[in-house]
XYZ file of N, CA, C and O in Angstrom:
784
model
N 85.131 93.084 108.132
C 85.621 92.118 109.122
C 86.755 92.700 109.954
O 86.894 92.386 111.135
N 87.575 93.601 109.368
C 88.639 94.233 110.152
C 88.058 95.091 111.266
O 88.588 95.116 112.387
N 86.952 95.785 110.986
C 86.282 96.549 112.034
C 85.775 95.622 113.133
O 85.845 95.945 114.317
N 85.268 94.461 112.735
C 84.795 93.483 113.713
C 85.915 92.973 114.598
O 85.743 92.818 115.819
N 87.078 92.716 114.004
C 88.222 92.260 114.801
C 88.665 93.345 115.785
O 89.009 93.057 116.934
N 88.638 94.605 115.330
C 88.983 95.702 116.233
C 87.997 95.785 117.394
O 88.391 95.888 118.560
N 86.695 95.719 117.076
C 85.681 95.821 118.125
C 85.812 94.685 119.132
O 85.673 94.885 120.343
N 86.113 93.481 118.642
C 86.297 92.348 119.552
C 87.502 92.523 120.453
O 87.445 92.244 121.655
N 88.596 93.032 119.883
C 89.819 93.208 120.659
C 89.694 94.348 121.661
O 90.351 94.344 122.707
N 88.838 95.341 121.355
C 88.673 96.498 122.235
C 87.491 96.344 123.185
O 87.148 97.280 123.901
N 86.874 95.174 123.221
C 85.724 94.957 124.103
C 86.191 94.599 125.509
O 87.231 93.961 125.701
N 85.402 95.016 126.492
C 85.770 94.801 127.885
C 85.996 93.351 128.241
O 86.932 93.024 128.975
N 85.162 92.453 127.719
C 85.309 91.034 128.032
C 86.654 90.482 127.623
O 87.302 89.749 128.377
N 87.109 90.835 126.430
C 88.423 90.373 125.973
C 89.547 90.998 126.791
O 90.548 90.348 127.092
N 89.365 92.249 127.174
C 90.421 92.964 127.877
C 90.629 92.452 129.297
O 91.751 92.180 129.710
N 89.545 92.304 130.068
C 89.761 91.871 131.449
C 90.154 90.399 131.531
O 90.759 89.976 132.515
N 89.870 89.627 130.481
C 90.350 88.230 130.441
C 91.775 88.145 129.904
O 92.341 87.057 129.806
N 92.333 89.295 129.533
C 93.687 89.375 128.966
C 93.824 88.524 127.703
O 94.834 87.865 127.483
N 92.773 88.550 126.888
C 92.775 87.775 125.647
C 92.671 88.700 124.430
O 92.006 88.377 123.449
N 93.324 89.856 124.527
C 93.272 90.830 123.448
C 94.644 91.432 123.194
O 95.369 91.766 124.137
N 94.978 91.608 121.918
C 96.243 92.254 121.566
C 96.193 93.769 121.791
O 97.202 94.452 121.654
N 95.018 94.296 122.173
C 94.897 95.723 122.474
C 94.923 96.014 123.973
O 94.659 97.144 124.395
N 95.258 95.031 124.789
C 95.350 95.232 126.228
C 96.390 96.315 126.545
O 97.490 96.309 125.994
N 96.008 97.254 127.417
C 96.904 98.336 127.859
C 97.365 99.224 126.707
O 98.438 99.826 126.775
N 96.556 99.352 125.673
C 96.935 100.187 124.533
C 96.171 101.510 124.475
O 96.331 102.275 123.524
N 95.350 101.799 125.479
C 94.595 103.048 125.500
C 95.563 104.231 125.462
O 96.519 104.292 126.226
N 95.313 105.154 124.555
C 96.187 106.307 124.402
C 97.389 106.059 123.506
O 98.200 106.962 123.286
N 97.500 104.850 122.972
C 98.628 104.487 122.101
C 98.214 104.517 120.627
O 97.037 104.371 120.296
N 99.189 104.680 119.747
C 98.936 104.633 118.302
C 98.813 103.177 117.879
O 99.806 102.459 117.837
N 97.608 102.735 117.595
C 97.390 101.346 117.176
C 96.976 101.264 115.708
O 96.949 100.170 115.135
N 96.658 102.396 115.098
C 96.314 102.467 113.685
C 97.232 103.478 113.007
O 97.948 104.234 113.666
N 97.166 103.511 111.679
C 97.858 104.544 110.918
C 97.281 105.913 111.288
O 96.121 106.007 111.695
N 98.057 106.993 111.148
C 97.619 108.312 111.610
C 96.340 108.840 110.972
O 95.656 109.677 111.560
N 96.003 108.372 109.772
C 94.814 108.888 109.093
C 93.527 108.166 109.481
O 92.455 108.499 108.980
N 93.600 107.199 110.386
C 92.427 106.384 110.724
C 91.608 107.043 111.830
O 92.134 107.419 112.874
N 90.297 107.172 111.550
C 89.327 107.668 112.530
C 88.165 106.677 112.576
O 87.578 106.348 111.537
N 87.847 106.190 113.774
C 86.731 105.263 113.952
C 85.780 105.854 114.986
O 86.200 106.225 116.092
N 84.508 105.949 114.628
C 83.509 106.523 115.521
C 82.463 105.480 115.895
O 82.080 104.646 115.074
N 82.000 105.548 117.134
C 80.925 104.687 117.643
C 79.709 105.576 117.853
O 79.676 106.389 118.782
N 78.723 105.438 116.965
C 77.581 106.359 116.936
C 76.329 105.660 117.444
O 75.795 104.769 116.792
N 75.874 106.105 118.594
C 74.725 105.447 119.236
C 73.391 106.052 118.833
O 72.346 105.444 119.068
N 73.408 107.232 118.227
C 72.151 107.946 117.995
C 71.875 108.218 116.525
O 71.191 109.182 116.184
N 72.384 107.377 115.626
C 72.107 107.522 114.194
C 70.640 107.201 113.935
O 70.124 106.168 114.379
N 69.955 108.086 113.212
C 68.548 107.855 112.898
C 68.389 106.563 112.099
O 69.036 106.368 111.070
N 67.578 105.645 112.608
C 67.308 104.343 111.997
C 68.541 103.451 111.909
O 68.559 102.481 111.161
N 69.583 103.760 112.639
C 70.755 102.891 112.673
C 70.437 101.573 113.351
O 69.697 101.545 114.345
N 70.987 100.477 112.829
C 70.652 99.153 113.354
C 71.059 98.985 114.811
O 70.450 98.206 115.540
N 72.107 99.676 115.247
C 72.563 99.540 116.636
C 72.379 100.827 117.430
O 73.017 101.029 118.455
N 71.485 101.703 116.962
C 71.206 102.936 117.690
C 70.359 102.644 118.914
O 69.461 101.794 118.877
N 70.637 103.358 120.001
C 69.864 103.184 121.230
C 70.200 104.316 122.195
O 71.364 104.729 122.279
N 69.221 104.823 122.919
C 69.514 105.866 123.914
C 70.215 105.312 125.155
O 70.765 106.070 125.943
N 70.180 103.992 125.317
C 70.848 103.352 126.456
C 71.310 101.967 126.050
O 70.823 101.394 125.074
N 72.278 101.408 126.784
C 72.804 100.088 126.437
C 71.998 98.990 127.124
O 70.937 99.256 127.715
N 72.484 97.752 127.061
C 71.738 96.611 127.604
C 71.567 96.662 129.114
O 70.746 95.935 129.671
N 72.339 97.510 129.779
C 72.240 97.654 131.232
C 71.509 98.920 131.649
O 71.407 99.225 132.838
N 71.025 99.675 130.667
C 70.321 100.916 130.974
C 71.207 102.127 131.138
O 70.740 103.189 131.554
N 72.488 102.000 130.810
C 73.406 103.135 130.881
C 73.210 104.008 129.641
O 73.128 103.502 128.521
N 73.134 105.331 129.840
C 72.941 106.255 128.724
C 74.094 106.151 127.730
O 75.255 106.028 128.121
N 73.759 106.188 126.463
C 74.768 106.096 125.406
C 75.077 107.491 124.860
O 74.312 108.436 125.053
N 76.193 107.598 124.173
C 76.561 108.853 123.520
C 77.480 108.548 122.344
O 78.163 107.532 122.321
N 77.447 109.423 121.347
C 78.357 109.287 120.219
C 79.769 109.604 120.689
O 79.975 110.526 121.483
N 80.748 108.840 120.212
C 82.122 109.125 120.615
C 83.080 108.629 119.531
O 82.751 107.755 118.730
N 84.259 109.186 119.550
C 85.339 108.757 118.664
C 86.223 107.808 119.452
O 86.741 108.174 120.511
N 86.369 106.574 118.967
C 87.186 105.587 119.687
C 88.617 105.524 119.158
O 89.525 105.107 119.876
N 88.814 105.940 117.909
C 90.171 106.065 117.351
C 90.233 107.398 116.623
O 89.395 107.699 115.779
N 91.215 108.219 116.970
C 91.401 109.510 116.308
C 92.884 109.680 115.991
O 93.733 109.541 116.869
N 93.177 109.959 114.729
C 94.569 110.097 114.333
C 95.380 108.845 114.597
O 96.582 108.914 114.842
N 94.712 107.692 114.548
C 95.372 106.413 114.806
C 95.501 106.059 116.276
O 95.904 104.942 116.613
N 95.149 106.980 117.168
C 95.283 106.773 118.614
C 94.018 106.117 119.169
O 92.907 106.584 118.909
N 94.190 105.048 119.944
C 93.057 104.384 120.586
C 92.598 105.226 121.769
O 93.305 105.354 122.762
N 91.405 105.825 121.647
C 90.903 106.735 122.674
C 89.857 106.109 123.579
O 89.485 106.717 124.590
N 89.348 104.935 123.224
C 88.318 104.335 124.070
C 88.113 102.869 123.780
O 88.400 102.380 122.689
N 87.645 102.175 124.812
C 87.257 100.766 124.689
C 85.737 100.674 124.623
O 85.028 101.683 124.669
N 85.228 99.453 124.539
C 83.788 99.199 124.567
C 83.473 98.474 125.874
O 83.695 97.266 125.974
N 82.979 99.221 126.866
C 82.824 98.677 128.214
C 81.392 98.746 128.707
O 80.719 99.777 128.567
N 80.942 97.646 129.300
C 79.738 97.644 130.100
C 80.136 97.838 131.559
O 81.320 97.958 131.891
N 79.157 97.833 132.444
C 79.450 98.094 133.859
C 80.367 97.039 134.460
O 81.315 97.357 135.188
N 80.098 95.764 134.158
C 80.891 94.686 134.764
C 82.343 94.746 134.303
O 83.279 94.732 135.118
N 82.543 94.819 132.985
C 83.918 94.844 132.477
C 84.629 96.116 132.923
O 85.836 96.096 133.196
N 83.909 97.227 133.026
C 84.527 98.468 133.489
C 85.029 98.324 134.926
O 86.138 98.770 135.251
N 84.223 97.691 135.784
C 84.666 97.486 137.169
C 85.894 96.590 137.218
O 86.826 96.836 137.987
N 85.900 95.534 136.410
C 87.053 94.623 136.396
C 88.332 95.341 135.960
O 89.422 95.008 136.415
N 88.173 96.337 135.082
C 89.326 97.070 134.557
C 89.604 98.359 135.327
O 90.504 99.117 134.959
N 88.778 98.596 136.400
C 88.899 99.832 137.183
C 88.719 101.070 136.302
O 89.463 102.054 136.398
N 87.707 100.987 135.429
C 87.370 102.094 134.539
C 85.875 102.365 134.643
O 85.182 101.743 135.464
N 85.357 103.276 133.834
C 83.934 103.605 133.822
C 83.267 103.004 132.594
O 83.886 102.900 131.533
N 81.981 102.651 132.738
C 81.221 102.136 131.602
C 81.180 103.171 130.490
O 81.065 104.373 130.741
N 81.278 102.688 129.258
C 81.169 103.568 128.094
C 79.786 103.475 127.449
O 79.559 104.023 126.368
N 78.850 102.760 128.112
C 77.525 102.581 127.528
C 77.522 101.576 126.405
O 76.729 101.668 125.472
N 78.419 100.574 126.504
C 78.533 99.567 125.445
C 78.253 98.159 125.927
O 78.761 97.196 125.349
N 77.470 98.001 127.002
C 77.034 96.653 127.368
C 76.215 96.114 126.205
O 75.265 96.741 125.758
N 76.617 94.979 125.672
C 75.974 94.445 124.475
C 76.778 94.701 123.210
O 76.410 94.243 122.133
N 77.887 95.432 123.326
C 78.760 95.628 122.171
C 78.746 97.040 121.633
O 78.159 97.954 122.222
N 79.411 97.203 120.491
C 79.471 98.530 119.872
C 78.112 98.933 119.330
O 77.215 98.109 119.148
N 77.970 100.215 119.060
C 76.753 100.718 118.416
C 77.021 100.757 116.916
O 77.502 99.777 116.366
N 76.727 101.851 116.247
C 77.000 101.953 114.809
C 78.455 102.376 114.644
O 78.807 103.521 114.902
N 79.293 101.425 114.216
C 80.735 101.643 114.144
C 81.109 102.090 112.730
O 80.821 101.386 111.760
N 81.734 103.257 112.626
C 82.025 103.863 111.327
C 83.523 104.121 111.198
O 84.122 104.789 112.048
N 84.124 103.586 110.129
C 85.504 103.888 109.775
C 85.470 104.981 108.709
O 84.981 104.764 107.601
N 85.943 106.181 109.048
C 85.849 107.322 108.136
C 86.740 107.139 106.914
O 87.861 106.623 107.000
N 86.236 107.591 105.772
C 86.997 107.550 104.526
C 88.116 108.581 104.554
O 88.013 109.628 105.204
N 89.190 108.295 103.825
C 90.265 109.276 103.657
C 90.081 110.083 102.371
O 90.928 110.905 102.028
N 88.978 109.834 101.639
C 88.611 110.699 100.512
C 88.801 110.140 99.122
O 88.330 110.731 98.150
N 89.482 108.994 98.961
C 89.724 108.442 97.634
C 88.586 107.513 97.204
O 88.085 106.745 98.011
N 88.193 107.571 95.916
C 87.219 106.611 95.422
C 87.928 105.293 95.082
O 89.156 105.185 95.186
N 87.148 104.298 94.685
C 87.695 102.957 94.465
C 88.767 102.953 93.378
O 89.808 102.316 93.508
N 88.535 103.682 92.283
C 89.496 103.721 91.181
C 90.812 104.357 91.642
O 91.902 103.925 91.233
N 90.726 105.361 92.501
C 91.938 105.998 93.021
C 92.724 105.025 93.892
O 93.960 105.008 93.867
N 92.013 104.194 94.666
C 92.695 103.190 95.480
C 93.426 102.185 94.596
O 94.567 101.798 94.887
N 92.782 101.754 93.504
C 93.432 100.821 92.581
C 94.712 101.418 92.018
O 95.743 100.740 91.923
N 94.659 102.700 91.662
C 95.852 103.345 91.120
C 96.962 103.400 92.167
O 98.136 103.222 91.842
N 96.608 103.620 93.418
C 97.612 103.665 94.481
C 98.233 102.296 94.735
O 99.404 102.197 95.102
N 97.445 101.227 94.519
C 97.981 99.873 94.683
C 99.065 99.618 93.659
O 100.124 99.073 93.976
N 98.789 99.999 92.415
C 99.748 99.710 91.346
C 99.717 98.236 91.006
O 98.994 97.809 90.117
N 100.517 97.434 91.702
C 100.507 95.978 91.547
C 100.189 95.360 92.901
O 100.845 95.664 93.894
N 99.169 94.496 92.924
C 98.779 93.888 94.194
C 97.518 93.068 94.071
O 97.128 92.655 92.978
N 96.881 92.858 95.201
C 95.734 91.961 95.285
C 94.504 92.703 95.782
O 94.573 93.412 96.789
N 93.396 92.531 95.067
C 92.099 93.022 95.519
C 91.350 91.841 96.125
O 90.974 90.912 95.404
N 91.169 91.840 97.432
C 90.468 90.739 98.112
C 88.976 91.051 98.128
O 88.555 92.108 98.602
N 88.187 90.108 97.616
C 86.731 90.281 97.613
C 86.030 89.279 98.516
O 84.891 89.506 98.919
N 86.688 88.166 98.829
C 86.098 87.147 99.700
C 87.154 86.614 100.660
O 88.306 86.384 100.260
N 86.740 86.397 101.908
C 87.618 85.804 102.914
C 86.975 84.543 103.459
O 85.751 84.482 103.638
N 87.805 83.535 103.729
C 87.315 82.245 104.209
C 88.075 81.866 105.471
O 89.242 82.206 105.645
N 87.405 81.128 106.353
C 88.076 80.615 107.538
C 88.183 81.647 108.645
O 87.784 82.800 108.499
N 88.712 81.199 109.782
C 88.791 82.043 110.976
C 90.162 81.925 111.611
O 90.283 81.699 112.802
N 91.223 82.114 110.845
C 92.579 81.958 111.361
C 93.100 83.222 112.022
O 94.087 83.802 111.565
N 92.403 83.660 113.081
C 92.808 84.883 113.770
C 93.045 84.574 115.242
O 92.196 83.976 115.896
N 94.219 84.960 115.752
C 94.538 84.811 117.167
C 94.373 86.185 117.812
O 95.189 87.076 117.588
N 93.322 86.363 118.612
C 93.035 87.673 119.179
C 93.991 88.051 120.307
O 94.038 89.210 120.709
N 94.764 87.106 120.815
C 95.739 87.415 121.865
C 96.990 88.034 121.251
O 97.514 89.038 121.734
N 97.464 87.453 120.157
C 98.689 87.936 119.516
C 98.423 88.852 118.326
O 99.303 89.595 117.909
N 97.218 88.745 117.738
C 96.899 89.499 116.529
C 97.263 88.785 115.248
O 97.036 89.307 114.157
N 97.831 87.563 115.343
C 98.200 86.820 114.135
C 96.968 86.563 113.269
O 95.912 86.169 113.779
N 97.126 86.748 111.964
C 96.005 86.737 111.028
C 96.385 85.906 109.812
O 97.408 86.156 109.180
N 95.558 84.895 109.486
C 95.779 84.087 108.294
C 94.429 83.550 107.832
O 93.775 82.809 108.561
N 94.031 83.928 106.608
C 92.724 83.505 106.098
C 92.811 83.162 104.623
O 93.612 83.736 103.878
N 91.965 82.230 104.224
C 91.817 81.953 102.805
C 91.142 83.131 102.135
O 90.341 83.842 102.751
N 91.468 83.356 100.855
C 90.935 84.535 100.172
C 90.737 84.260 98.690
O 91.304 83.322 98.127
N 89.920 85.092 98.092
C 89.735 85.108 96.639
C 89.553 86.561 96.232
O 89.171 87.406 97.051
N 89.825 86.843 94.970
C 89.673 88.213 94.500
C 90.239 88.398 93.116
O 90.052 87.538 92.246
N 90.965 89.487 92.911
C 91.495 89.825 91.590
C 92.921 90.351 91.722
O 93.249 91.045 92.684
N 93.758 90.049 90.743
C 95.106 90.581 90.710
C 95.077 91.923 89.977
O 94.381 92.096 88.980
N 95.839 92.878 90.507
C 95.895 94.229 89.952
C 97.284 94.462 89.355
O 98.293 94.171 89.995
N 97.331 94.960 88.137
C 98.586 95.356 87.490
C 98.431 96.779 86.975
O 97.441 97.096 86.305
N 99.387 97.638 87.288
C 99.360 99.034 86.841
C 98.041 99.725 87.161
O 97.498 100.491 86.347
N 97.496 99.418 88.342
C 96.271 100.061 88.788
C 95.012 99.566 88.124
O 93.949 100.183 88.262
N 95.100 98.433 87.402
C 93.949 97.896 86.677
C 93.721 96.439 87.074
O 94.667 95.659 87.176
N 92.461 96.067 87.290
C 92.116 94.670 87.575
C 92.384 93.847 86.326
O 91.897 94.167 85.232
N 93.186 92.768 86.479
C 93.590 92.005 85.300
C 92.978 90.620 85.230
O 92.510 90.204 84.180
N 92.995 89.863 86.333
C 92.422 88.510 86.275
C 92.035 88.052 87.689
O 92.577 88.543 88.679
N 91.076 87.098 87.764
C 90.646 86.612 89.087
C 91.657 85.646 89.684
O 92.384 84.951 88.960
N 91.708 85.618 91.008
C 92.534 84.648 91.734
C 91.684 84.024 92.836
O 90.770 84.646 93.365
N 92.008 82.769 93.151
C 91.286 82.074 94.226
C 92.207 81.047 94.859
O 93.333 80.841 94.417
N 91.740 80.438 95.944
C 92.507 79.434 96.682
C 93.874 79.964 97.098
O 94.893 79.305 96.913
N 93.874 81.186 97.619
C 95.099 81.776 98.127
C 94.938 82.045 99.629
O 93.836 81.926 100.182
N 96.023 82.397 100.264
C 96.007 82.745 101.689
C 96.636 84.121 101.848
O 97.671 84.415 101.248
N 95.986 84.964 102.655
C 96.586 86.249 103.026
C 96.906 86.174 104.515
O 96.117 85.656 105.307
N 98.076 86.667 104.886
C 98.516 86.541 106.280
C 99.251 87.790 106.720
O 99.805 88.543 105.914
N 99.233 87.998 108.024
C 99.924 89.137 108.629
C 99.642 89.143 110.113
O 99.337 88.105 110.719
N 99.721 90.307 110.704
C 99.357 90.484 112.104
C 98.483 91.728 112.184
O 98.807 92.758 111.579
N 97.363 91.635 112.899
C 96.419 92.742 112.944
C 97.074 94.028 113.438
O 96.746 95.120 112.958
N 98.011 93.929 114.371
C 98.695 95.131 114.858
C 99.435 95.821 113.711
O 99.377 97.054 113.581
N 100.108 95.041 112.885
C 100.826 95.611 111.736
C 99.862 96.081 110.657
O 100.071 97.136 110.031
N 98.805 95.307 110.415
C 97.830 95.661 109.390
C 97.145 96.974 109.717
O 96.972 97.838 108.844
N 96.747 97.153 110.982
C 96.091 98.395 111.384
C 97.014 99.597 111.168
O 96.584 100.648 110.701
N 98.278 99.442 111.500
C 99.221 100.557 111.359
C 99.636 100.789 109.910
O 100.202 101.837 109.593
N 99.357 99.812 109.035
C 99.754 99.917 107.630
C 98.569 100.232 106.725
O 98.630 100.025 105.515
N 97.464 100.745 107.301
C 96.332 101.173 106.480
C 96.735 102.455 105.757
O 97.051 103.462 106.380
N 96.745 102.397 104.442
C 97.184 103.512 103.611
C 96.028 104.460 103.324
O 96.188 105.689 103.337
N 94.843 103.890 103.044
C 93.693 104.715 102.686
C 92.401 103.917 102.893
O 92.421 102.683 102.893
N 91.314 104.657 103.052
C 89.976 104.058 103.163
C 89.106 104.739 102.119
O 89.017 105.974 102.070
N 88.452 103.947 101.274
C 87.706 104.479 100.142
C 86.376 105.108 100.501
O 85.838 104.935 101.602
N 85.830 105.828 99.517
C 84.514 106.451 99.665
C 83.385 105.494 99.294
O 82.212 105.851 99.410
N 83.729 104.283 98.839
C 82.719 103.296 98.430
C 82.177 102.574 99.666
O 82.389 101.384 99.856
N 81.449 103.314 100.479
C 81.041 102.830 101.800
C 79.999 101.719 101.687
O 79.023 101.818 100.941
N 80.238 100.635 102.438
C 79.287 99.532 102.545
C 78.920 99.389 104.016
O 79.794 99.410 104.887
N 77.619 99.263 104.291
C 77.156 99.037 105.664
C 76.782 97.572 105.802
O 75.966 97.053 105.038
N 77.396 96.895 106.768
C 77.060 95.500 107.065
C 76.683 95.428 108.526
O 77.541 95.553 109.398
N 75.404 95.262 108.787
C 74.940 95.269 110.167
C 75.191 96.638 110.775
O 74.806 97.663 110.230
N 75.883 96.653 111.913
C 76.132 97.901 112.634
C 77.495 98.495 112.309
O 77.964 99.379 113.026
N 78.149 98.030 111.248
C 79.486 98.529 110.903
C 79.508 98.997 109.461
O 78.901 98.364 108.596
N 80.225 100.090 109.213
C 80.309 100.570 107.837
C 81.666 101.197 107.552
O 82.258 101.857 108.400
N 82.147 100.925 106.342
C 83.404 101.502 105.881
C 83.513 101.280 104.383
O 82.760 100.503 103.799
N 84.471 101.970 103.785
C 84.778 101.752 102.388
C 85.884 100.721 102.238
O 86.319 100.110 103.222
N 86.344 100.528 101.006
C 87.461 99.614 100.757
C 88.689 100.076 101.532
O 88.951 101.277 101.636
N 89.436 99.132 102.083
C 90.602 99.452 102.896
C 91.862 99.024 102.143
O 91.990 97.863 101.753
N 92.767 99.983 101.955
C 94.040 99.697 101.299
C 95.106 99.491 102.369
O 95.403 100.395 103.143
N 95.660 98.277 102.418
C 96.728 97.943 103.360
C 98.031 97.834 102.569
O 98.067 97.210 101.506
N 99.062 98.434 103.089
C 100.326 98.534 102.361
C 100.954 97.205 102.029
O 101.358 96.958 100.896
N 101.043 96.294 103.018
C 101.786 95.060 102.768
C 101.212 93.921 103.601
O 100.966 94.068 104.794
N 101.030 92.761 102.953
C 100.659 91.520 103.616
C 101.328 90.373 102.881
O 101.821 90.543 101.749
N 101.361 89.217 103.512
C 101.908 88.031 102.854
C 100.785 87.355 102.077
O 99.705 87.115 102.610
N 101.064 87.041 100.799
C 100.090 86.355 99.944
C 100.727 85.060 99.470
O 101.857 85.056 98.976
N 100.001 83.956 99.634
C 100.520 82.640 99.201
C 99.445 81.908 98.433
O 98.248 82.059 98.700
N 99.848 81.096 97.475
C 98.899 80.296 96.698
C 99.256 80.343 95.231
O 100.265 80.921 94.823
N 98.397 79.737 94.441
C 98.658 79.666 93.004
C 97.894 80.732 92.258
O 96.826 81.107 92.638
């Protein structure tokens, strides 16, 4: 879902309507330095692979975030003209969006957490795409000394997407593909947790 929020905020429609917290952030550090996100249009049998976008513009594989720096938006011809930029071949949205792993497996991520929360389910849509404010219901497991200890539910996790993106500590090798997006578990340094 974090990849989805990024793709929505970096889409041309949100940008030219000035309804994105990533407006005017091209070339800026919007993620932690170890974050790399690629938009792959030509993956064999990829769900969002295509030689051209919905407008017939040729597609190409590209890196949209490198070293935490936002290097590209997702633009079709119309949104590109509104922003005085060029189409990126993304009319219709992103292609196969991949958040690269930083090399740690799931158990290594748990050890790095030490004490914290493993979120396995998110509920609700408390996200403001203009400001980046983020608040959602959650369920998962409490971690003590790098070990899952007991389940938790009916809690809220909150923060701001701008801070969350910059506070990504690691991305696991336990890659899950959901639709056209894939990544491993994401370790975020700090968020607000409330509930019983």
